[in-house]
Coordinates of C-alpha atoms in Angstrom, one line a residue:
X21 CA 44.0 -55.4 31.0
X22 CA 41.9 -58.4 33.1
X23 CA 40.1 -57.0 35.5
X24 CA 40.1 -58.2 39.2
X25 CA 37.0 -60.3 39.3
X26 CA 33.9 -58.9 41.8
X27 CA 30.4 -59.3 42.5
X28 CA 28.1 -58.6 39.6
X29 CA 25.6 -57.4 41.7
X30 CA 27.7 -55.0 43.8
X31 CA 28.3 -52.7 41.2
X32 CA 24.7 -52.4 40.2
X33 CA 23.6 -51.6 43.5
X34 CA 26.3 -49.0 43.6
X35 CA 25.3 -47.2 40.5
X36 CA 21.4 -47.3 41.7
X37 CA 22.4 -46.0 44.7
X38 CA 24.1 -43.2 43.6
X39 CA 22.0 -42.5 40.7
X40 CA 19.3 -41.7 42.7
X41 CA 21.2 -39.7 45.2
X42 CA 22.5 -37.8 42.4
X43 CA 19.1 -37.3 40.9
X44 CA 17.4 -36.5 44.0
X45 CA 20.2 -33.7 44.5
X46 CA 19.0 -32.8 40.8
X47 CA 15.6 -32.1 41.5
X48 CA 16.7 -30.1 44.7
X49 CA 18.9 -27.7 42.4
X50 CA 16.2 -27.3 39.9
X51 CA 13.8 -25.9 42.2
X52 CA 16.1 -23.8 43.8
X53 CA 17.2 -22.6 40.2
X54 CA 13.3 -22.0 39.3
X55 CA 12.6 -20.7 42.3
X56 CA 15.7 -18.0 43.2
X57 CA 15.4 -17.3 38.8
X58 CA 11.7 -15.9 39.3
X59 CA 12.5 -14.5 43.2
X60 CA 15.5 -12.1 41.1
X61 CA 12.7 -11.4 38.4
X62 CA 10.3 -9.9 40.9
X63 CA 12.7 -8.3 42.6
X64 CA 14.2 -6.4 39.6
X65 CA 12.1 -6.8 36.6
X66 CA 15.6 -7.4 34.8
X67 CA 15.7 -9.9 32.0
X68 CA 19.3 -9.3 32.2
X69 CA 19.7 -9.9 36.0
X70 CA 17.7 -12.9 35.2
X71 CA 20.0 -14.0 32.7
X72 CA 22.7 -13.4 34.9
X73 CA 22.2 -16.2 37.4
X74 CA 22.5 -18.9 34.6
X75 CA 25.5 -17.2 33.5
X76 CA 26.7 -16.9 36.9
X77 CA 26.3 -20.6 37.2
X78 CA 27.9 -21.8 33.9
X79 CA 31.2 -19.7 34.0
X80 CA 32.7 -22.2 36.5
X81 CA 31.9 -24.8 34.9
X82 CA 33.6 -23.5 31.6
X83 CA 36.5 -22.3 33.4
X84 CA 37.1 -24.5 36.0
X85 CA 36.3 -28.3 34.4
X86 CA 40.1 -29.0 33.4
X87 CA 41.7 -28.4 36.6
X88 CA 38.5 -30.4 38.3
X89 CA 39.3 -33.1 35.3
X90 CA 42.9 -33.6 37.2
X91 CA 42.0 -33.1 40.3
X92 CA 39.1 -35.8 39.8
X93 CA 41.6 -38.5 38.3
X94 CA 44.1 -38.1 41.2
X95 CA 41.7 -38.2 44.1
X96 CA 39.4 -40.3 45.1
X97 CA 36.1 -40.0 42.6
X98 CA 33.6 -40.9 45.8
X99 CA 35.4 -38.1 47.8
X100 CA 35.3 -35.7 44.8
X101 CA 31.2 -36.3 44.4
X102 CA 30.7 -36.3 48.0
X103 CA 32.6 -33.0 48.9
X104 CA 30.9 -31.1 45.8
X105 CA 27.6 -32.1 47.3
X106 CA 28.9 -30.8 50.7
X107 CA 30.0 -27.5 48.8
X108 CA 26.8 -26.9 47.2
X109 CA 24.2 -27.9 49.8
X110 CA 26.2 -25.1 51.9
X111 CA 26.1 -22.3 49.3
X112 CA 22.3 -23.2 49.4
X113 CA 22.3 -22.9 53.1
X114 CA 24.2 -19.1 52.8
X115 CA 21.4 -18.2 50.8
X116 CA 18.7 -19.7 52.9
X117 CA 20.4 -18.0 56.2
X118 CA 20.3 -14.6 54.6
X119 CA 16.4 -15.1 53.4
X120 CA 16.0 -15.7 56.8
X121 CA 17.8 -12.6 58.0
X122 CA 15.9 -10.8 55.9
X123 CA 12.6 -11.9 56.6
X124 CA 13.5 -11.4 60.2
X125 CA 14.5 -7.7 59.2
X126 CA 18.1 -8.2 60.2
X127 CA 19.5 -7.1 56.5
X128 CA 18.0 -5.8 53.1
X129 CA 18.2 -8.9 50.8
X130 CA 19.4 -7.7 47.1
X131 CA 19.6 -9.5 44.2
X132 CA 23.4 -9.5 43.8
X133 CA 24.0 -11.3 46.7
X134 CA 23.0 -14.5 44.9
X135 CA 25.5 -13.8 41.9
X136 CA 29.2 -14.6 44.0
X137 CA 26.8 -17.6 45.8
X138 CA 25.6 -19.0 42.4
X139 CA 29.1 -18.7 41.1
X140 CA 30.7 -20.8 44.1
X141 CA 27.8 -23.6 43.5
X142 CA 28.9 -23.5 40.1
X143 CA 32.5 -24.3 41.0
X144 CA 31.4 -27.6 43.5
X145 CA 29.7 -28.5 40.6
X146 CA 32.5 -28.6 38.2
X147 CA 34.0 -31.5 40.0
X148 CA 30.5 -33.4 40.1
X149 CA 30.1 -34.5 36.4
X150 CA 33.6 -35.3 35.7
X151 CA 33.5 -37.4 39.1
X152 CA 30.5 -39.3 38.2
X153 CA 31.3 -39.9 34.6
X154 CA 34.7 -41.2 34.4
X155 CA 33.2 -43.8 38.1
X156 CA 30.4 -45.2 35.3
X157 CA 32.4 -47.4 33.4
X158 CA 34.5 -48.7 36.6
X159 CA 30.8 -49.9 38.1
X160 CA 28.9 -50.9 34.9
X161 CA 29.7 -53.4 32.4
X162 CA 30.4 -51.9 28.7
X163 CA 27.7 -53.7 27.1
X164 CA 25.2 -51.5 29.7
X165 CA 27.0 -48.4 29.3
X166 CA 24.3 -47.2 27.0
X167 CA 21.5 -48.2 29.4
X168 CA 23.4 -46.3 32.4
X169 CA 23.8 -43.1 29.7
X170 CA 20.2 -43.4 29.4
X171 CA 19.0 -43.1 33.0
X172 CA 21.6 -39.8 33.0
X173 CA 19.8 -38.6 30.6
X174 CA 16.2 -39.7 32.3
X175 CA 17.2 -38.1 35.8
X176 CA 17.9 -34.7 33.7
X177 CA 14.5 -34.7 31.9
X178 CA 12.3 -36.0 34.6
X179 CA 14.3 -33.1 36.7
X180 CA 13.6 -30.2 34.2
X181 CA 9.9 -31.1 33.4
X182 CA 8.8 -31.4 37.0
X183 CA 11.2 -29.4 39.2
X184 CA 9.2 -25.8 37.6
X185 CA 6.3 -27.2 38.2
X186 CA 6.3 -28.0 41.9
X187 CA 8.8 -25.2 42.5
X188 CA 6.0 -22.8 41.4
X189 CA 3.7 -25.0 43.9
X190 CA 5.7 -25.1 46.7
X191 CA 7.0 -21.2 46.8
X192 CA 3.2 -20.1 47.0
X193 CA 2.9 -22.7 50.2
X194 CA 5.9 -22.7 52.2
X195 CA 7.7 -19.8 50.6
X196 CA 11.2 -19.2 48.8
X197 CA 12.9 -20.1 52.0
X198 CA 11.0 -23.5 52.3
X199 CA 12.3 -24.6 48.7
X200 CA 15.8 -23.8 49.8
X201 CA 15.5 -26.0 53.0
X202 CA 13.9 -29.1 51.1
X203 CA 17.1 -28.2 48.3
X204 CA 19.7 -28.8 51.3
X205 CA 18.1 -31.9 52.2
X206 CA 18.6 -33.2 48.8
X207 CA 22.1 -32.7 49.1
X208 CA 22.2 -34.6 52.5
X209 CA 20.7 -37.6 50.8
X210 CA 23.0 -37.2 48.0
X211 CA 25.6 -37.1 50.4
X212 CA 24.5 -39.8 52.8
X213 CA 24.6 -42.3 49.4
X214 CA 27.8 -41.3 48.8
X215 CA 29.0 -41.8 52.9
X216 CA 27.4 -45.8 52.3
X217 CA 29.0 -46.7 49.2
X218 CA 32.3 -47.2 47.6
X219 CA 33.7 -47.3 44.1
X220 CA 36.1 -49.3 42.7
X221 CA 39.5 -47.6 42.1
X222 CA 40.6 -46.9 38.8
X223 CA 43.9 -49.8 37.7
X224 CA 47.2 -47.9 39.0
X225 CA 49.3 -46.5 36.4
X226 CA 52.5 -49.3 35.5
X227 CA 54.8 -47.2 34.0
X228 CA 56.1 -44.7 36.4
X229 CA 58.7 -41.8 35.1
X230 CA 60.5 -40.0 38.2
X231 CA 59.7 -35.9 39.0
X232 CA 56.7 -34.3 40.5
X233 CA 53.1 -35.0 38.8
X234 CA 52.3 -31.4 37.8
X235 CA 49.2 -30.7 37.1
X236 CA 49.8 -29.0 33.7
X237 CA 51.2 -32.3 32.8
X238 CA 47.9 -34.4 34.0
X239 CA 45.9 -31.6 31.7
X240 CA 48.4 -31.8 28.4
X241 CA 48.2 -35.6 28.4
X242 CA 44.3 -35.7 28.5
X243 CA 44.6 -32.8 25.9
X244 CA 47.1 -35.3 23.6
X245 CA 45.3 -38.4 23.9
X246 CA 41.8 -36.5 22.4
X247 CA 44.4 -34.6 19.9
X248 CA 46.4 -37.7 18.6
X249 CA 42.7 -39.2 17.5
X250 CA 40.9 -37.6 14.9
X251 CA 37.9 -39.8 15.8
X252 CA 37.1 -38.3 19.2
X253 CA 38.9 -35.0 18.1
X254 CA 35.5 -34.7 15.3
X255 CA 33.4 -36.0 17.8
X256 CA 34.3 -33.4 20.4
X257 CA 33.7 -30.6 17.7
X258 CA 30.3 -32.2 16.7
X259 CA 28.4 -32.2 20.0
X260 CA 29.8 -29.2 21.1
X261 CA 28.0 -27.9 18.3
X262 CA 24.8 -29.8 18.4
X263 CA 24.9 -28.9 22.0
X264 CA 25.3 -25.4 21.6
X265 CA 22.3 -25.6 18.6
X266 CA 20.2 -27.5 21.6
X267 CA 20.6 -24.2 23.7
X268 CA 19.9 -21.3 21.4
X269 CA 16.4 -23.0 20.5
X270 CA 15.8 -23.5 24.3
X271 CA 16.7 -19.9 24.4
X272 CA 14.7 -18.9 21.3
X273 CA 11.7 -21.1 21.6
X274 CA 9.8 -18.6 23.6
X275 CA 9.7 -15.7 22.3
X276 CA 8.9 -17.7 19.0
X277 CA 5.9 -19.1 20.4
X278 CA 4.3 -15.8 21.9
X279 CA 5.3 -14.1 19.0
X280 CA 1.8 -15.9 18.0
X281 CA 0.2 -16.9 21.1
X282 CA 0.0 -16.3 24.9
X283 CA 1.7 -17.7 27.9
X284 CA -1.1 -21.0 28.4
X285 CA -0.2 -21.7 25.5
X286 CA 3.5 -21.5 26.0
X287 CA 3.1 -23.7 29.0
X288 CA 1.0 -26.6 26.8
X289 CA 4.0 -26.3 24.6
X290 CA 6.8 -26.7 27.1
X291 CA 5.1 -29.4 28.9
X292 CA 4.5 -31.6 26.0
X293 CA 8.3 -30.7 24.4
X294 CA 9.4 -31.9 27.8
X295 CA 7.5 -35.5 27.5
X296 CA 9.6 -35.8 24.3
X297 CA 12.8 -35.6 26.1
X298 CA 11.5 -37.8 28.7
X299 CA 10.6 -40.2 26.5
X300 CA 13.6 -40.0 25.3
X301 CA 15.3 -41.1 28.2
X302 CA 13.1 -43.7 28.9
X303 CA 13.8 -45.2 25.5
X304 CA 17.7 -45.1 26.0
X305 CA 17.6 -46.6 29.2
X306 CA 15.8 -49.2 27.9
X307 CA 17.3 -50.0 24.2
X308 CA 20.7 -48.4 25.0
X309 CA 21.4 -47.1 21.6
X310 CA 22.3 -48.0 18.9
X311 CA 24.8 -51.0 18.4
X312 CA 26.9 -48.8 15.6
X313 CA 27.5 -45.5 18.0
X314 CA 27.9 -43.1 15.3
X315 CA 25.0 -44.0 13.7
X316 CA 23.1 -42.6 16.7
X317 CA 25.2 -39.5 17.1
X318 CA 25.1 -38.1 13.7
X319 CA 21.2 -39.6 12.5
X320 CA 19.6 -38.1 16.0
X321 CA 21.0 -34.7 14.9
X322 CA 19.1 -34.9 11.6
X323 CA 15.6 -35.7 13.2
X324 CA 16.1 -32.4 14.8
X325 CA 17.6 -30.7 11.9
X326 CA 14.4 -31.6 10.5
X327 CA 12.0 -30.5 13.4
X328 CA 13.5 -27.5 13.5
X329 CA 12.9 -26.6 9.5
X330 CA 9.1 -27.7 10.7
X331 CA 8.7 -25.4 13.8
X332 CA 9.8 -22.3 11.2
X333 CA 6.7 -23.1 8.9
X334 CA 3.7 -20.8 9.3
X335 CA 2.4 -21.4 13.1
X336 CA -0.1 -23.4 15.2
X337 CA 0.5 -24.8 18.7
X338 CA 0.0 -28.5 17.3
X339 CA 2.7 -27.5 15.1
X340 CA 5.5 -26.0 17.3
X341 CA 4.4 -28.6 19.8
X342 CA 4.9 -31.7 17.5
X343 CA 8.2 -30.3 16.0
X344 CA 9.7 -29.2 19.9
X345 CA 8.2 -32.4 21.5
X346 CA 10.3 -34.7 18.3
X347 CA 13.9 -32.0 18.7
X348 CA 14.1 -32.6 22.3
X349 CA 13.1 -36.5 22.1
X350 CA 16.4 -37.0 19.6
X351 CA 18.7 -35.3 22.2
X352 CA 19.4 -38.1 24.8
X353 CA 19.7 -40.2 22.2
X354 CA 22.3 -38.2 20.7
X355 CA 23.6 -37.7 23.9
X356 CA 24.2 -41.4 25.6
X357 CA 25.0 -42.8 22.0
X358 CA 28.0 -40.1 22.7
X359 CA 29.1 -40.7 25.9
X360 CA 29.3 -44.6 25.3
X361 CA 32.0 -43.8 22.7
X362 CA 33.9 -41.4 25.2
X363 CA 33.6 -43.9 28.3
X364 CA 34.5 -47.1 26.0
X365 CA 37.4 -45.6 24.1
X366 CA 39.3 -43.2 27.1
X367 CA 41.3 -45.3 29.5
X368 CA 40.0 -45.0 33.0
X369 CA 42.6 -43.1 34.8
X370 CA 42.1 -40.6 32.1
X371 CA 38.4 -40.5 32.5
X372 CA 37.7 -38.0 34.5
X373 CA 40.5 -35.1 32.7
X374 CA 38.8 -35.9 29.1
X375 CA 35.0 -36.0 30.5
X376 CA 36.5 -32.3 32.1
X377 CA 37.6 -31.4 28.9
X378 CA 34.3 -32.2 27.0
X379 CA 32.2 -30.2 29.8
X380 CA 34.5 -26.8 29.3
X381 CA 34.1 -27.8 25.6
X382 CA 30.3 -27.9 25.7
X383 CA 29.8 -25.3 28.1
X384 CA 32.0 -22.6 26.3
X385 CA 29.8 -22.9 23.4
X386 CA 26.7 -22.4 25.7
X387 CA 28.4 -19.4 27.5
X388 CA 28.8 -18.0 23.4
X389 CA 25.2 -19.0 22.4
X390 CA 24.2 -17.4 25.6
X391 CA 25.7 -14.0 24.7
X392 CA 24.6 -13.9 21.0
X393 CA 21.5 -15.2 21.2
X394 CA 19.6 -11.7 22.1
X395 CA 21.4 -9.7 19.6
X396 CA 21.2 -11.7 17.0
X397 CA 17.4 -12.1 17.5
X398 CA 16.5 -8.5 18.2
X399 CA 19.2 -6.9 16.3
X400 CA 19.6 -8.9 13.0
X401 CA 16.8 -11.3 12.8
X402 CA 13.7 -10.0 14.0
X403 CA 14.2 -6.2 12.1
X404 CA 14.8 -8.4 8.6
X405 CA 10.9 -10.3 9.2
X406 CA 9.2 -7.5 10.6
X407 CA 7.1 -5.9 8.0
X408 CA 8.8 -3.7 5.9
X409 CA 11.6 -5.2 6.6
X410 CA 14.9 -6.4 4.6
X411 CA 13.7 -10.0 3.8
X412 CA 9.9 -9.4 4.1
X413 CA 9.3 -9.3 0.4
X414 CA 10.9 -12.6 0.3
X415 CA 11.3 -15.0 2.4
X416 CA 8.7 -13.2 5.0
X417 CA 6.1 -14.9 1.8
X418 CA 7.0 -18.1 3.1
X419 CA 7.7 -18.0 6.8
X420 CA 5.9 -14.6 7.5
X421 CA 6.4 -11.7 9.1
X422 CA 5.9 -9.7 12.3
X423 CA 6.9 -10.7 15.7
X424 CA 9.1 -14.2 16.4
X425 CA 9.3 -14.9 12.1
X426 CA 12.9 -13.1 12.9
X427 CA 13.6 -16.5 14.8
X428 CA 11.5 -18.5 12.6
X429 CA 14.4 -17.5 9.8
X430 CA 17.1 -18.0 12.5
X431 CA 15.8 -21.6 13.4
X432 CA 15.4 -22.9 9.4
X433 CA 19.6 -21.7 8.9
X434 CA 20.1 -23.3 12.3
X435 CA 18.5 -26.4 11.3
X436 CA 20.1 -26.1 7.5
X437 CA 23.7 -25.8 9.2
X438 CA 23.3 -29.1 11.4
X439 CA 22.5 -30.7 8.5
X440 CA 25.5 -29.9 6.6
X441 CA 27.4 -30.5 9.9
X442 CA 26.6 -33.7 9.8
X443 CA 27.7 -34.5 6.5
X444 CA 31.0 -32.8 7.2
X445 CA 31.3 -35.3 10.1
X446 CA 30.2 -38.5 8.2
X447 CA 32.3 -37.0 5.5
X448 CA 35.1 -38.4 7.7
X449 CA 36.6 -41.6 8.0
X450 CA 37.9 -41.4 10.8
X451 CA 34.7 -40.4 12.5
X452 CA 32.9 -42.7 10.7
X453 CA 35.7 -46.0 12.0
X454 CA 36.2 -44.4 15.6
X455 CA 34.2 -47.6 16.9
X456 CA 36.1 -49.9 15.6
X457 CA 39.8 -48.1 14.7
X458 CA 40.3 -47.3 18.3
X459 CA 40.1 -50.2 20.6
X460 CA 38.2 -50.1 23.8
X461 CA 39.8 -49.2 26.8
X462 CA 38.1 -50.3 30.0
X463 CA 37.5 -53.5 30.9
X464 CA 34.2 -56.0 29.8
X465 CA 33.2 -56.0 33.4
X466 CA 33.6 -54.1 36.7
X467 CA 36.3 -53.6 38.6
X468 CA 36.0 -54.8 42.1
X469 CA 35.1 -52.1 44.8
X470 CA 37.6 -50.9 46.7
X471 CA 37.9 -51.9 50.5
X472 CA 39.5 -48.0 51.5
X473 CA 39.0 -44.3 50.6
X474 CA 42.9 -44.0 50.2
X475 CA 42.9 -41.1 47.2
X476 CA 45.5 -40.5 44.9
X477 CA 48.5 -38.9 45.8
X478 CA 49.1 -35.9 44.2
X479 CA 52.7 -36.2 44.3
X480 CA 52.8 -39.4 43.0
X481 CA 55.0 -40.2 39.7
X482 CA 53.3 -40.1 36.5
X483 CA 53.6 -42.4 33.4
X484 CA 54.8 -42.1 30.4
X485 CA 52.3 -40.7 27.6
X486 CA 49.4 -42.8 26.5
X487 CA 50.3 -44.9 23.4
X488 CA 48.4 -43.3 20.5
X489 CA 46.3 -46.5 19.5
X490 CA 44.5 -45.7 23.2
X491 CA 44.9 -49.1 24.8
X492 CA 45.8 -49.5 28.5
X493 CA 49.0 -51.1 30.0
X494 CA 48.1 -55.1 29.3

């Protein structure tokens, strides 16, 4: 496939652009999550409750990412990015209007008003991701993909390392209601980018089939074309996993570390874990991976494998911090080195159904880690460490016992099971050869930007099936 020639600097300026929109709107949703998280807290003194809001905000995401996936690859992708901004910068404004209504004394706010809000923010933002990632590869060349995975990845850490902090700042100067306002105004910019820019349109399908383009149709061809490759089929399976692995210590890591300390301490930890995944960003955007994908995918995992058999040892805060700071560096490595092989190797009209399909992937596990983590902690875990308990005798010699050794066990068979996951997947061939056994898809270069908005018709004809070697129409 040749692609229409363009600007090379166009392009760029359009992914800057929107990068920053989308990373400004970032930071705006992180200190509304911080902020509304600890607001419910006070207001209930319900670690469930608490929980809820995340869960709230993920089971949308989970449920919803395969129909947004179609929807994404028929419309317009600006559109879709631009009218999920719209959606979520007013469900911030519902919950602003009714802080204000009950400041003014108008209404008695409760904490379950948020949960149906959260849960519609969630569903604008289930068209977002799939909408950004499958417009990537039409705006930067393949040889930068790695570079543009990278400053994804940069925009998320610099957002979760710094959004807590000045939340916290800002909701003991201009109140809860004050970090809601300054959120909708991130999703204006966001928006605003979106209103100046266009992207390129993906190349129109050539062979055309006549009846109605269902969407059931749209979802089982993305579904084939990751199911007729064993490659990407593995690959799906093994970052789901290392994603989900990613989340339980997130989960985990604090009651770990004031098992054995206090919360200053805590806070020294988080803080210098977070300059690890920042740094980790930073070096992807710069390097941009490593040449031989897989290579990064499954040798990142084992660097955290490896922290995490470190962090169960007996504890100090140089210790946890070292090991947490080195686990969360290797994950945007893992992660771009990943989403090269996805935006090289999946044609572009399919882009945005498979990066759909990878998000309900990832976030079902998360949903799943979410739900066992407690129980398997409190229930199972910690009763075997305590003293006394089943395992105390034994393996409590090693790792010791009493409060957060429970976890100390959990995070050594956590860190033992990636391990043999990634021998399983290197185990493979066809893992192992998906660079070079499926051919890219996309083209070397941009495409050039489209002069119109015209989206996709929904009704338009579809083709034919994908060929199973995963090239585009020539």
């Amino acid at each position: 496939m040749t692609a229409p020639s363009a600007s090379p600097s166009r392009p760029f300026v359009t992914f800057a652009l929107v990068w920053l929109g989308q990373f400004v709107s970032l930071f705006g949703s992180g200190l509304t999550s911080f902020a509304l998280g600890a607001h419910v807290y006070k207001l209930t003194g319900s670690t469930t409750r608490f929980v809820l809001m995340s869960f709230c905000a993920t089971l949308p995401v989970a449920l919803l990412s395969p129909f947004a996936g179609v929807l994404v690859d028929r419309w317009d992708r600006r559109k879709a990015m631009l009218w999920s901004d719209v959606g979520s910068g007013v469900t911030t404004a519902i919950i602003w209007v009714l802080l204000i209504l009950s400041e003014a004394g108008h209404l008695s706010f409760q904490a379950w008003y948020l949960y149906p809000i959260v849960f519609l923010s969630g569903c604008c933002n289930a068209f977002r991701w799939p909408a950004w990632t499958a417009t990537t590869p039409l705006l930067i060349p393949k040889q930068h993909l790695g570079r543009a995975s990278g400053m994804a990845e940069l925009g998320v850490a610099i957002s979760q390392i710094s959004s807590p902090v000045v939340a916290g700042v800002l909701v003991g100067v201009i109140g809860l209601h004050g970090v809601l306002f300054i959120d909708m105004c991130s999703f204006l910019f966001a928006a605003g980018v979106l209103v100046s820019v266009r992207f390129p349109s993906p190349p129109p399908r050539v062979t055309q089939v006549t009846g109605p383009r269902t969407m059931r149709a749209d979802l089982l061809e993305a579904l084939r074309f990751v199911r007729e490759r064993p490659g990407l089929k593995y690959l799906l399976a093994f970052t789901t996993f290392t994603n989900a692995s990613l989340i339980l210590v997130m989960l985990l890591i604090t009651p770990l570390v004031l098992g054995f300390t206090d919360m200053a301490n805590l806070g020294l930890i988080a803080s210098i874990s977070g300059l690890g995944m920042l740094g980790g960003g930073i070096v992807t955007s710069v390097w941009g991976g490593t040449k031989r994908r897989i290579r990064g995918v499954a040798g990142f995992p084992i660097l955290a494998a490896l922290m995490l058999l470190l962090a169960a040892l007996p504890p100090s805060v140089p210790l946890i911090a070292t090991a947490a700071m080195l686990f969360l560096f290797s994950m945007p490595m893992t992660t771009a080195n990943s989403q090269v092989l996805w935006q090289t190797k999946v044609p572009l009209e399919l882009q945005g159904r498979v990066a759909a399909l990878r998000k309900t992937s990832g976030h079902t596990g998360v949903l799943l880690v979410t739900l066992l983590a407690g129980p398997l902690a409190d229930r199972i875990f910690e009763p075997w460490m305590a003293p006394g308990g089943a395992l105390a005798g034994s393996v409590g010699r090693v790792l010791g016992t009493g409060p957060g050794r429970g976890i100390a066990l959990l995070f050594v068979l956590l860190g033992l099971t990636v391990l043999c996951a990634v021998g399983l997947f290197l185990l493979s061939p066809r893992a192992r050869r998906v660079q070079d056994e499926l051919p890219d898809a996309i083209p070397a270069h941009p495409l050039a930007p489209s002069p119109s908005s015209t989206p996709h018709s929904a009704d338009a004809a579809p083709d034919s099936a994908l060929p199973a070697t995963g090239n585009t129409p020539s």
